[in-house]
C-alpha cells in the first residue's frame, strides 16, 4: 500500500516525456516568455500571435515584433567540474526587435529601441532558469544587446534592438535531456 505521498518525477524522466529536444524546449520557453511582454509593466506589447517569429527571414509585418534565431550550441567539458555522464552546454539565441517611432524627435528611434531592449531583458531575466511549469530548462541566462538605426540597414522608419541571449545548461550524455 502507498504512503499517500507521490515522489516527484526525476528531471531526466520529465524531459523524456516531453518528446522534444532540450534545445527546442528552451526556444519554445523563450518565445512563451517573450509573449508576456504585453504592455502592462512593459513599454511594448508583442503578445500578438504574429509578433514573435522563430527562425524566419526579417520581414516585419507588424511592428513592434521580435525575431528569434538559434545562433549556436557549444559543448564544454571541464575536468573536475563536468560530470562524466553529462555535458555542459551553452546555447546562444539572437533576438532582433523592430520598433517604430511615436514622434519626429531626433533620437526617438534609438530611444524606442533601447526601450524594446529593456523590455526583453526585464522579461527574460525575471525567469533565469526558464522554468517551464516546474521543469527547469537551464542553469542561467545572460542577456546583452545593441541598438541600431533602421536607416543604417535600409529600414529608415524603424529602430532595431539586437539581443544576444546566452543560455547555460547541463545535459545528460546520449539522451538529449
Short mmCIF file of N, CA and C in Angstrom, two decimals:
data_model
loop_
_atom_site.label_atom_id
_atom_site.label_comp_id
_atom_site.label_asym_id
_atom_site.label_seq_id
_atom_site.Cartn_x
_atom_site.Cartn_y
_atom_site.Cartn_z
N UNK A 1 0.84 -1.18 0.00
CA UNK A 1 0.00 0.00 0.00
C UNK A 1 0.88 1.24 0.00
N UNK A 2 0.37 2.31 -0.66
CA UNK A 2 1.13 3.54 -0.78
C UNK A 2 1.07 4.35 0.50
N UNK A 3 1.96 5.29 0.60
CA UNK A 3 2.03 6.14 1.80
C UNK A 3 1.19 7.40 1.64
N UNK A 4 0.61 7.58 0.47
CA UNK A 4 -0.18 8.77 0.24
C UNK A 4 0.63 9.92 -0.31
N UNK A 5 1.94 9.78 -0.34
CA UNK A 5 2.78 10.82 -0.93
C UNK A 5 3.29 10.32 -2.27
N UNK A 6 3.41 11.21 -3.20
CA UNK A 6 3.89 10.84 -4.52
C UNK A 6 5.25 11.47 -4.74
N UNK A 7 6.17 10.67 -5.20
CA UNK A 7 7.52 11.13 -5.45
C UNK A 7 7.55 11.97 -6.72
N UNK A 8 8.28 13.08 -6.71
CA UNK A 8 8.40 13.93 -7.89
C UNK A 8 9.14 13.17 -9.00
N UNK A 9 8.77 13.46 -10.23
CA UNK A 9 9.45 12.84 -11.35
C UNK A 9 10.88 13.33 -11.42
N UNK A 10 11.84 12.44 -11.64
CA UNK A 10 13.21 12.91 -11.85
C UNK A 10 13.27 13.76 -13.11
N UNK A 11 14.20 14.71 -13.12
CA UNK A 11 14.33 15.61 -14.25
C UNK A 11 14.49 14.84 -15.56
N UNK A 12 15.29 13.77 -15.55
CA UNK A 12 15.53 13.00 -16.77
C UNK A 12 14.22 12.42 -17.32
N UNK A 13 13.38 11.90 -16.47
CA UNK A 13 12.12 11.31 -16.92
C UNK A 13 11.16 12.38 -17.42
N UNK A 14 11.14 13.53 -16.76
CA UNK A 14 10.28 14.63 -17.19
C UNK A 14 10.65 15.07 -18.60
N UNK A 15 11.97 15.14 -18.88
CA UNK A 15 12.41 15.55 -20.21
C UNK A 15 12.00 14.52 -21.25
N UNK A 16 12.17 13.25 -20.94
CA UNK A 16 11.82 12.20 -21.88
C UNK A 16 10.35 12.28 -22.24
N UNK A 17 9.52 12.59 -21.27
CA UNK A 17 8.09 12.66 -21.51
C UNK A 17 7.71 13.82 -22.42
N UNK A 18 8.54 14.82 -22.54
CA UNK A 18 8.23 15.94 -23.42
C UNK A 18 8.41 15.59 -24.89
N UNK A 19 9.20 14.57 -25.21
CA UNK A 19 9.40 14.07 -26.57
C UNK A 19 9.94 15.12 -27.54
N UNK A 20 10.62 16.11 -27.04
CA UNK A 20 11.25 17.11 -27.90
C UNK A 20 12.66 17.33 -27.38
N UNK A 21 13.50 17.86 -28.23
CA UNK A 21 14.87 18.12 -27.79
C UNK A 21 14.88 19.20 -26.72
N UNK A 22 15.88 19.16 -25.90
CA UNK A 22 16.06 20.17 -24.85
C UNK A 22 16.16 21.54 -25.49
N UNK A 23 16.89 21.63 -26.59
CA UNK A 23 17.08 22.91 -27.26
C UNK A 23 15.76 23.48 -27.78
N UNK A 24 14.93 22.62 -28.34
CA UNK A 24 13.62 23.08 -28.83
C UNK A 24 12.76 23.57 -27.66
N UNK A 25 12.80 22.86 -26.55
CA UNK A 25 12.04 23.29 -25.38
C UNK A 25 12.52 24.64 -24.85
N UNK A 26 13.84 24.85 -24.91
CA UNK A 26 14.38 26.14 -24.48
C UNK A 26 13.88 27.26 -25.37
N UNK A 27 13.95 27.06 -26.69
CA UNK A 27 13.47 28.08 -27.63
C UNK A 27 11.98 28.34 -27.40
N UNK A 28 11.19 27.28 -27.25
CA UNK A 28 9.76 27.45 -27.02
C UNK A 28 9.48 28.24 -25.75
N UNK A 29 10.26 28.00 -24.69
CA UNK A 29 10.04 28.72 -23.44
C UNK A 29 10.43 30.18 -23.58
N UNK A 30 11.52 30.47 -24.29
CA UNK A 30 11.91 31.86 -24.52
C UNK A 30 10.80 32.59 -25.27
N UNK A 31 10.26 31.95 -26.31
CA UNK A 31 9.17 32.55 -27.09
C UNK A 31 7.95 32.78 -26.19
N UNK A 32 7.63 31.78 -25.38
CA UNK A 32 6.50 31.91 -24.45
C UNK A 32 6.72 33.07 -23.48
N UNK A 33 7.93 33.19 -22.96
CA UNK A 33 8.22 34.29 -22.04
C UNK A 33 8.12 35.64 -22.75
N UNK A 34 8.62 35.72 -23.99
CA UNK A 34 8.54 36.98 -24.74
C UNK A 34 7.09 37.40 -24.97
N UNK A 35 6.21 36.43 -25.16
CA UNK A 35 4.79 36.74 -25.38
C UNK A 35 4.16 37.40 -24.16
N UNK A 36 4.82 37.34 -23.02
CA UNK A 36 4.32 38.01 -21.81
C UNK A 36 4.58 39.52 -21.84
N UNK A 37 5.36 39.97 -22.83
CA UNK A 37 5.57 41.42 -22.99
C UNK A 37 4.30 41.96 -23.64
N UNK A 38 3.37 42.38 -22.77
CA UNK A 38 2.02 42.70 -23.23
C UNK A 38 1.61 44.14 -22.94
N UNK A 39 2.58 45.00 -22.68
CA UNK A 39 2.27 46.39 -22.44
C UNK A 39 1.98 46.71 -20.98
N UNK A 40 1.65 45.73 -20.16
CA UNK A 40 1.43 46.01 -18.74
C UNK A 40 2.73 45.73 -17.99
N UNK A 41 3.37 46.81 -17.55
CA UNK A 41 4.67 46.70 -16.91
C UNK A 41 5.81 46.76 -17.92
N UNK A 42 5.46 46.85 -19.19
CA UNK A 42 6.43 46.95 -20.27
C UNK A 42 6.08 48.13 -21.17
N UNK A 43 7.05 48.63 -21.91
CA UNK A 43 6.79 49.71 -22.85
C UNK A 43 6.00 49.22 -24.05
N UNK A 44 6.31 48.01 -24.51
CA UNK A 44 5.72 47.48 -25.75
C UNK A 44 4.76 46.34 -25.48
N UNK A 45 4.01 46.00 -26.51
CA UNK A 45 3.12 44.83 -26.49
C UNK A 45 3.47 43.99 -27.71
N UNK A 46 4.09 42.82 -27.47
CA UNK A 46 4.38 41.90 -28.57
C UNK A 46 3.69 40.56 -28.32
N UNK A 47 2.54 40.63 -27.67
CA UNK A 47 1.83 39.40 -27.30
C UNK A 47 0.96 38.84 -28.42
N UNK A 48 0.84 39.55 -29.53
CA UNK A 48 0.03 39.07 -30.65
C UNK A 48 0.65 37.84 -31.30
N UNK A 49 -0.18 37.01 -31.89
CA UNK A 49 0.29 35.74 -32.45
C UNK A 49 1.25 35.93 -33.62
N UNK A 50 1.28 37.11 -34.24
CA UNK A 50 2.16 37.34 -35.38
C UNK A 50 3.31 38.29 -35.05
N UNK A 51 3.61 38.46 -33.76
CA UNK A 51 4.64 39.42 -33.39
C UNK A 51 5.95 38.79 -32.91
N UNK A 52 5.97 37.49 -32.70
CA UNK A 52 7.21 36.80 -32.34
C UNK A 52 7.40 35.69 -33.37
N UNK A 53 8.45 35.78 -34.13
CA UNK A 53 8.68 34.88 -35.25
C UNK A 53 9.97 34.10 -34.98
N UNK A 54 9.92 32.79 -35.15
CA UNK A 54 11.07 31.93 -34.89
C UNK A 54 11.72 31.54 -36.21
N UNK A 55 13.01 31.84 -36.33
CA UNK A 55 13.84 31.35 -37.42
C UNK A 55 13.42 31.68 -38.83
N UNK A 56 12.80 32.82 -39.05
CA UNK A 56 12.39 33.22 -40.39
C UNK A 56 13.18 34.45 -40.80
N UNK A 57 13.13 34.78 -42.08
CA UNK A 57 13.86 35.97 -42.52
C UNK A 57 13.15 37.22 -42.04
N UNK A 58 13.90 38.30 -41.89
CA UNK A 58 13.35 39.55 -41.41
C UNK A 58 12.36 40.11 -42.42
N UNK A 59 11.15 40.28 -41.99
CA UNK A 59 10.12 40.91 -42.81
C UNK A 59 9.07 41.44 -41.85
N UNK A 60 9.41 42.50 -41.10
CA UNK A 60 8.50 42.96 -40.06
C UNK A 60 7.16 43.41 -40.63
N UNK A 61 6.16 42.56 -40.49
CA UNK A 61 4.82 42.85 -40.99
C UNK A 61 4.07 43.70 -39.97
N UNK A 62 4.22 43.37 -38.71
CA UNK A 62 3.54 44.10 -37.64
C UNK A 62 4.59 44.56 -36.64
N UNK A 63 4.64 45.84 -36.40
CA UNK A 63 5.64 46.43 -35.51
C UNK A 63 4.93 46.91 -34.25
N UNK A 64 5.46 46.67 -33.07
CA UNK A 64 6.73 46.03 -32.78
C UNK A 64 6.65 44.51 -32.96
N UNK A 65 7.83 43.93 -33.22
CA UNK A 65 7.91 42.47 -33.36
C UNK A 65 9.31 42.00 -32.97
N UNK A 66 9.42 40.69 -32.76
CA UNK A 66 10.71 40.10 -32.40
C UNK A 66 10.94 38.85 -33.23
N UNK A 67 12.16 38.71 -33.72
CA UNK A 67 12.58 37.50 -34.43
C UNK A 67 13.58 36.76 -33.54
N UNK A 68 13.39 35.45 -33.43
CA UNK A 68 14.23 34.62 -32.56
C UNK A 68 14.98 33.61 -33.42
N UNK A 69 16.31 33.59 -33.28
CA UNK A 69 17.16 32.66 -34.03
C UNK A 69 18.12 31.96 -33.08
N UNK A 70 18.39 30.69 -33.33
CA UNK A 70 19.44 29.99 -32.61
C UNK A 70 20.73 30.24 -33.36
N UNK A 71 21.70 30.82 -32.70
CA UNK A 71 22.99 31.11 -33.32
C UNK A 71 23.91 29.90 -33.25
N UNK A 72 24.00 29.29 -32.04
CA UNK A 72 24.88 28.13 -31.90
C UNK A 72 24.61 27.43 -30.58
N UNK A 73 25.08 26.20 -30.49
CA UNK A 73 25.09 25.44 -29.24
C UNK A 73 26.51 24.89 -29.09
N UNK A 74 27.17 25.28 -28.01
CA UNK A 74 28.54 24.82 -27.74
C UNK A 74 28.53 23.81 -26.60
N UNK A 75 29.52 22.92 -26.63
CA UNK A 75 29.71 21.92 -25.58
C UNK A 75 31.07 22.12 -24.95
N UNK A 76 31.10 22.04 -23.62
CA UNK A 76 32.35 22.17 -22.88
C UNK A 76 32.40 21.07 -21.84
N UNK A 77 33.58 20.48 -21.69
CA UNK A 77 33.82 19.54 -20.61
C UNK A 77 35.05 20.03 -19.86
N UNK A 78 34.85 20.33 -18.58
CA UNK A 78 35.95 20.80 -17.76
C UNK A 78 36.29 19.74 -16.72
N UNK A 79 37.54 19.32 -16.74
CA UNK A 79 37.99 18.30 -15.79
C UNK A 79 37.72 18.75 -14.36
N UNK A 80 37.13 17.85 -13.60
CA UNK A 80 36.84 18.13 -12.21
C UNK A 80 35.57 18.92 -11.98
N UNK A 81 34.95 19.44 -13.05
CA UNK A 81 33.71 20.21 -12.92
C UNK A 81 32.55 19.50 -13.62
N UNK A 82 32.75 19.14 -14.90
CA UNK A 82 31.70 18.46 -15.65
C UNK A 82 31.65 17.00 -15.24
N UNK A 83 30.47 16.51 -14.91
CA UNK A 83 30.30 15.10 -14.57
C UNK A 83 30.58 14.24 -15.80
N UNK A 84 31.12 13.05 -15.57
CA UNK A 84 31.48 12.16 -16.66
C UNK A 84 30.27 11.79 -17.52
N UNK A 85 29.09 11.73 -16.94
CA UNK A 85 27.89 11.32 -17.67
C UNK A 85 27.11 12.50 -18.25
N UNK A 86 27.70 13.70 -18.20
CA UNK A 86 26.99 14.88 -18.66
C UNK A 86 27.89 15.79 -19.49
N UNK A 87 27.24 16.74 -20.15
CA UNK A 87 27.94 17.79 -20.89
C UNK A 87 27.42 19.14 -20.41
N UNK A 88 28.31 20.11 -20.35
CA UNK A 88 27.91 21.49 -20.09
C UNK A 88 27.72 22.15 -21.45
N UNK A 89 26.55 22.72 -21.65
CA UNK A 89 26.23 23.32 -22.95
C UNK A 89 25.89 24.80 -22.79
N UNK A 90 26.15 25.52 -23.87
CA UNK A 90 25.79 26.92 -23.95
C UNK A 90 25.10 27.15 -25.28
N UNK A 91 23.85 27.58 -25.23
CA UNK A 91 23.10 27.93 -26.43
C UNK A 91 23.07 29.46 -26.53
N UNK A 92 23.28 29.97 -27.73
CA UNK A 92 23.18 31.40 -27.95
C UNK A 92 22.00 31.66 -28.88
N UNK A 93 21.05 32.44 -28.38
CA UNK A 93 19.90 32.87 -29.17
C UNK A 93 20.09 34.33 -29.54
N UNK A 94 19.69 34.68 -30.74
CA UNK A 94 19.64 36.08 -31.13
C UNK A 94 18.17 36.48 -31.21
N UNK A 95 17.85 37.59 -30.59
CA UNK A 95 16.51 38.15 -30.67
C UNK A 95 16.65 39.53 -31.29
N UNK A 96 16.00 39.74 -32.41
CA UNK A 96 16.06 41.03 -33.11
C UNK A 96 14.67 41.64 -33.07
N UNK A 97 14.58 42.82 -32.49
CA UNK A 97 13.30 43.51 -32.37
C UNK A 97 13.24 44.72 -33.28
N UNK A 98 12.07 44.96 -33.84
CA UNK A 98 11.82 46.11 -34.70
C UNK A 98 10.74 46.97 -34.06
N UNK A 99 10.99 48.29 -33.99
CA UNK A 99 10.03 49.22 -33.41
C UNK A 99 9.88 50.43 -34.32
N UNK A 100 8.77 51.13 -34.16
CA UNK A 100 8.57 52.37 -34.91
C UNK A 100 8.64 53.55 -33.96
N UNK A 101 8.77 54.75 -34.52
CA UNK A 101 8.82 55.96 -33.72
C UNK A 101 7.41 56.42 -33.41
N UNK A 102 7.26 57.12 -32.31
CA UNK A 102 5.96 57.69 -31.97
C UNK A 102 5.91 59.19 -32.23
N UNK A 103 7.08 59.77 -32.56
CA UNK A 103 7.12 61.18 -32.93
C UNK A 103 8.36 61.42 -33.79
N UNK A 104 8.54 62.67 -34.23
CA UNK A 104 9.65 63.01 -35.13
C UNK A 104 10.88 63.52 -34.41
N UNK A 105 10.94 63.40 -33.11
CA UNK A 105 12.07 63.92 -32.36
C UNK A 105 13.36 63.21 -32.74
N UNK A 106 14.46 63.97 -32.84
CA UNK A 106 15.74 63.32 -33.12
C UNK A 106 16.05 62.30 -32.01
N UNK A 107 16.51 61.17 -32.40
CA UNK A 107 16.87 60.14 -31.44
C UNK A 107 15.73 59.25 -30.99
N UNK A 108 14.51 59.53 -31.42
CA UNK A 108 13.34 58.77 -30.98
C UNK A 108 13.48 57.28 -31.29
N UNK A 109 13.94 56.93 -32.49
CA UNK A 109 14.06 55.51 -32.85
C UNK A 109 15.09 54.80 -31.97
N UNK A 110 16.19 55.49 -31.68
CA UNK A 110 17.19 54.87 -30.82
C UNK A 110 16.64 54.67 -29.41
N UNK A 111 15.94 55.65 -28.90
CA UNK A 111 15.37 55.54 -27.56
C UNK A 111 14.30 54.46 -27.50
N UNK A 112 13.49 54.35 -28.52
CA UNK A 112 12.47 53.29 -28.55
C UNK A 112 13.14 51.91 -28.66
N UNK A 113 14.23 51.84 -29.41
CA UNK A 113 14.98 50.57 -29.49
C UNK A 113 15.54 50.19 -28.13
N UNK A 114 16.03 51.17 -27.39
CA UNK A 114 16.52 50.91 -26.03
C UNK A 114 15.38 50.44 -25.12
N UNK A 115 14.20 51.02 -25.29
CA UNK A 115 13.04 50.59 -24.51
C UNK A 115 12.68 49.14 -24.82
N UNK A 116 12.72 48.78 -26.11
CA UNK A 116 12.43 47.40 -26.51
C UNK A 116 13.46 46.45 -25.90
N UNK A 117 14.73 46.83 -26.02
CA UNK A 117 15.80 46.03 -25.44
C UNK A 117 15.59 45.83 -23.95
N UNK A 118 15.22 46.89 -23.26
CA UNK A 118 14.97 46.83 -21.83
C UNK A 118 13.80 45.89 -21.51
N UNK A 119 12.73 45.95 -22.31
CA UNK A 119 11.58 45.05 -22.11
C UNK A 119 12.00 43.59 -22.21
N UNK A 120 12.80 43.26 -23.23
CA UNK A 120 13.23 41.88 -23.42
C UNK A 120 14.14 41.44 -22.27
N UNK A 121 15.06 42.30 -21.88
CA UNK A 121 15.95 41.96 -20.75
C UNK A 121 15.15 41.73 -19.48
N UNK A 122 14.23 42.65 -19.18
CA UNK A 122 13.42 42.53 -17.97
C UNK A 122 12.60 41.24 -18.00
N UNK A 123 12.02 40.92 -19.13
CA UNK A 123 11.19 39.73 -19.26
C UNK A 123 12.01 38.45 -19.08
N UNK A 124 13.09 38.31 -19.82
CA UNK A 124 13.88 37.08 -19.77
C UNK A 124 14.64 36.93 -18.45
N UNK A 125 15.13 38.03 -17.91
CA UNK A 125 15.90 37.95 -16.67
C UNK A 125 15.01 37.70 -15.46
N UNK A 126 13.70 37.82 -15.61
CA UNK A 126 12.80 37.52 -14.50
C UNK A 126 12.55 36.02 -14.36
N UNK A 127 13.02 35.23 -15.33
CA UNK A 127 12.88 33.77 -15.30
C UNK A 127 14.20 33.15 -15.75
N UNK A 128 15.22 33.30 -14.93
CA UNK A 128 16.58 32.93 -15.32
C UNK A 128 16.80 31.44 -15.50
N UNK A 129 15.89 30.60 -15.01
CA UNK A 129 16.04 29.15 -15.21
C UNK A 129 15.11 28.65 -16.30
N UNK A 130 14.37 29.57 -16.95
CA UNK A 130 13.37 29.19 -17.96
C UNK A 130 12.48 28.07 -17.43
N UNK A 131 11.86 28.34 -16.32
CA UNK A 131 11.01 27.37 -15.64
C UNK A 131 9.76 27.11 -16.45
N UNK A 132 9.64 25.91 -16.97
CA UNK A 132 8.54 25.51 -17.83
C UNK A 132 7.52 24.72 -17.02
N UNK A 133 6.71 25.41 -16.23
CA UNK A 133 5.71 24.73 -15.43
C UNK A 133 6.30 23.74 -14.44
N UNK A 134 7.40 24.11 -13.80
CA UNK A 134 8.04 23.24 -12.81
C UNK A 134 9.24 22.49 -13.34
N UNK A 135 9.44 22.47 -14.65
CA UNK A 135 10.61 21.84 -15.24
C UNK A 135 11.64 22.92 -15.54
N UNK A 136 12.76 22.89 -14.86
CA UNK A 136 13.82 23.87 -15.06
C UNK A 136 14.59 23.49 -16.32
N UNK A 137 14.67 24.41 -17.27
CA UNK A 137 15.30 24.13 -18.56
C UNK A 137 16.77 24.51 -18.62
N UNK A 138 17.23 25.40 -17.74
CA UNK A 138 18.62 25.81 -17.81
C UNK A 138 19.11 26.24 -16.43
N UNK A 139 20.42 26.40 -16.34
CA UNK A 139 21.04 26.84 -15.09
C UNK A 139 21.00 28.36 -14.95
N UNK A 140 21.17 29.05 -16.07
CA UNK A 140 21.16 30.51 -16.02
C UNK A 140 21.14 31.07 -17.44
N UNK A 141 20.75 32.34 -17.54
CA UNK A 141 20.81 33.05 -18.82
C UNK A 141 21.51 34.39 -18.60
N UNK A 142 22.10 34.88 -19.67
CA UNK A 142 22.69 36.22 -19.69
C UNK A 142 22.20 36.90 -20.96
N UNK A 143 21.84 38.17 -20.85
CA UNK A 143 21.31 38.90 -21.99
C UNK A 143 22.16 40.15 -22.21
N UNK A 144 22.59 40.36 -23.44
CA UNK A 144 23.27 41.60 -23.81
C UNK A 144 22.64 42.11 -25.10
N UNK A 145 22.83 43.38 -25.39
CA UNK A 145 22.16 43.92 -26.57
C UNK A 145 22.84 45.12 -27.16
N UNK A 146 22.41 45.44 -28.38
CA UNK A 146 22.85 46.62 -29.12
C UNK A 146 21.64 47.20 -29.82
N UNK A 147 21.68 48.48 -30.08
CA UNK A 147 20.61 49.10 -30.86
C UNK A 147 21.18 49.70 -32.14
N UNK A 148 20.30 49.78 -33.14
CA UNK A 148 20.70 50.31 -34.45
C UNK A 148 19.61 51.22 -34.98
N UNK A 149 20.03 52.15 -35.80
CA UNK A 149 19.06 52.94 -36.57
C UNK A 149 18.67 52.11 -37.78
N UNK A 150 17.41 52.00 -38.02
CA UNK A 150 16.95 51.24 -39.18
C UNK A 150 17.51 51.79 -40.48
N UNK A 151 17.73 53.10 -40.54
CA UNK A 151 18.27 53.72 -41.76
C UNK A 151 19.62 53.12 -42.14
N UNK A 152 20.37 52.68 -41.15
CA UNK A 152 21.68 52.06 -41.42
C UNK A 152 21.53 50.73 -42.14
N UNK A 153 20.34 50.13 -42.06
CA UNK A 153 20.09 48.83 -42.67
C UNK A 153 18.97 48.90 -43.72
N UNK A 154 18.81 50.08 -44.32
CA UNK A 154 17.78 50.32 -45.35
C UNK A 154 16.36 50.11 -44.83
N UNK A 155 16.15 50.36 -43.55
CA UNK A 155 14.81 50.33 -42.94
C UNK A 155 14.61 51.66 -42.21
N UNK A 156 14.45 52.76 -42.97
CA UNK A 156 14.53 54.10 -42.40
C UNK A 156 13.48 54.46 -41.36
N UNK A 157 12.38 53.80 -41.31
CA UNK A 157 11.32 54.17 -40.37
C UNK A 157 11.31 53.30 -39.12
N UNK A 158 12.35 52.46 -38.96
CA UNK A 158 12.37 51.52 -37.85
C UNK A 158 13.59 51.70 -36.97
N UNK A 159 13.44 51.37 -35.69
CA UNK A 159 14.54 51.22 -34.78
C UNK A 159 14.74 49.73 -34.55
N UNK A 160 15.96 49.32 -34.28
CA UNK A 160 16.27 47.90 -34.16
C UNK A 160 17.03 47.64 -32.87
N UNK A 161 16.60 46.62 -32.15
CA UNK A 161 17.31 46.15 -30.97
C UNK A 161 17.76 44.72 -31.27
N UNK A 162 19.05 44.47 -31.14
CA UNK A 162 19.60 43.13 -31.39
C UNK A 162 20.16 42.62 -30.07
N UNK A 163 19.55 41.55 -29.56
CA UNK A 163 19.96 40.99 -28.28
C UNK A 163 20.57 39.61 -28.45
N UNK A 164 21.55 39.32 -27.65
CA UNK A 164 22.17 38.01 -27.62
C UNK A 164 21.88 37.40 -26.25
N UNK A 165 21.21 36.24 -26.28
CA UNK A 165 20.83 35.56 -25.05
C UNK A 165 21.69 34.31 -24.93
N UNK A 166 22.52 34.24 -23.90
CA UNK A 166 23.37 33.08 -23.65
C UNK A 166 22.69 32.23 -22.58
N UNK A 167 22.42 30.98 -22.93
CA UNK A 167 21.69 30.07 -22.05
C UNK A 167 22.62 28.91 -21.69
N UNK A 168 22.85 28.73 -20.40
CA UNK A 168 23.76 27.70 -19.92
C UNK A 168 22.96 26.57 -19.27
N UNK A 169 23.29 25.33 -19.65
CA UNK A 169 22.58 24.17 -19.09
C UNK A 169 23.48 22.96 -19.14
N UNK A 170 23.10 21.94 -18.37
CA UNK A 170 23.83 20.69 -18.32
C UNK A 170 22.93 19.61 -18.93
N UNK A 171 23.53 18.75 -19.75
CA UNK A 171 22.75 17.75 -20.46
C UNK A 171 23.35 16.38 -20.25
N UNK A 172 22.49 15.37 -20.00
CA UNK A 172 22.95 14.00 -19.83
C UNK A 172 23.49 13.46 -21.15
N UNK A 173 24.61 12.76 -21.10
CA UNK A 173 25.24 12.20 -22.28
C UNK A 173 24.32 11.19 -22.97
N UNK A 174 24.17 11.34 -24.28
CA UNK A 174 23.44 10.37 -25.08
C UNK A 174 21.94 10.33 -24.93
N UNK A 175 21.36 11.31 -24.23
CA UNK A 175 19.92 11.27 -24.00
C UNK A 175 19.18 12.45 -24.61
N UNK A 176 19.86 13.56 -24.85
CA UNK A 176 19.17 14.76 -25.33
C UNK A 176 18.40 15.46 -24.22
N UNK A 177 18.58 15.00 -22.97
CA UNK A 177 17.85 15.61 -21.86
C UNK A 177 18.77 16.38 -20.95
#
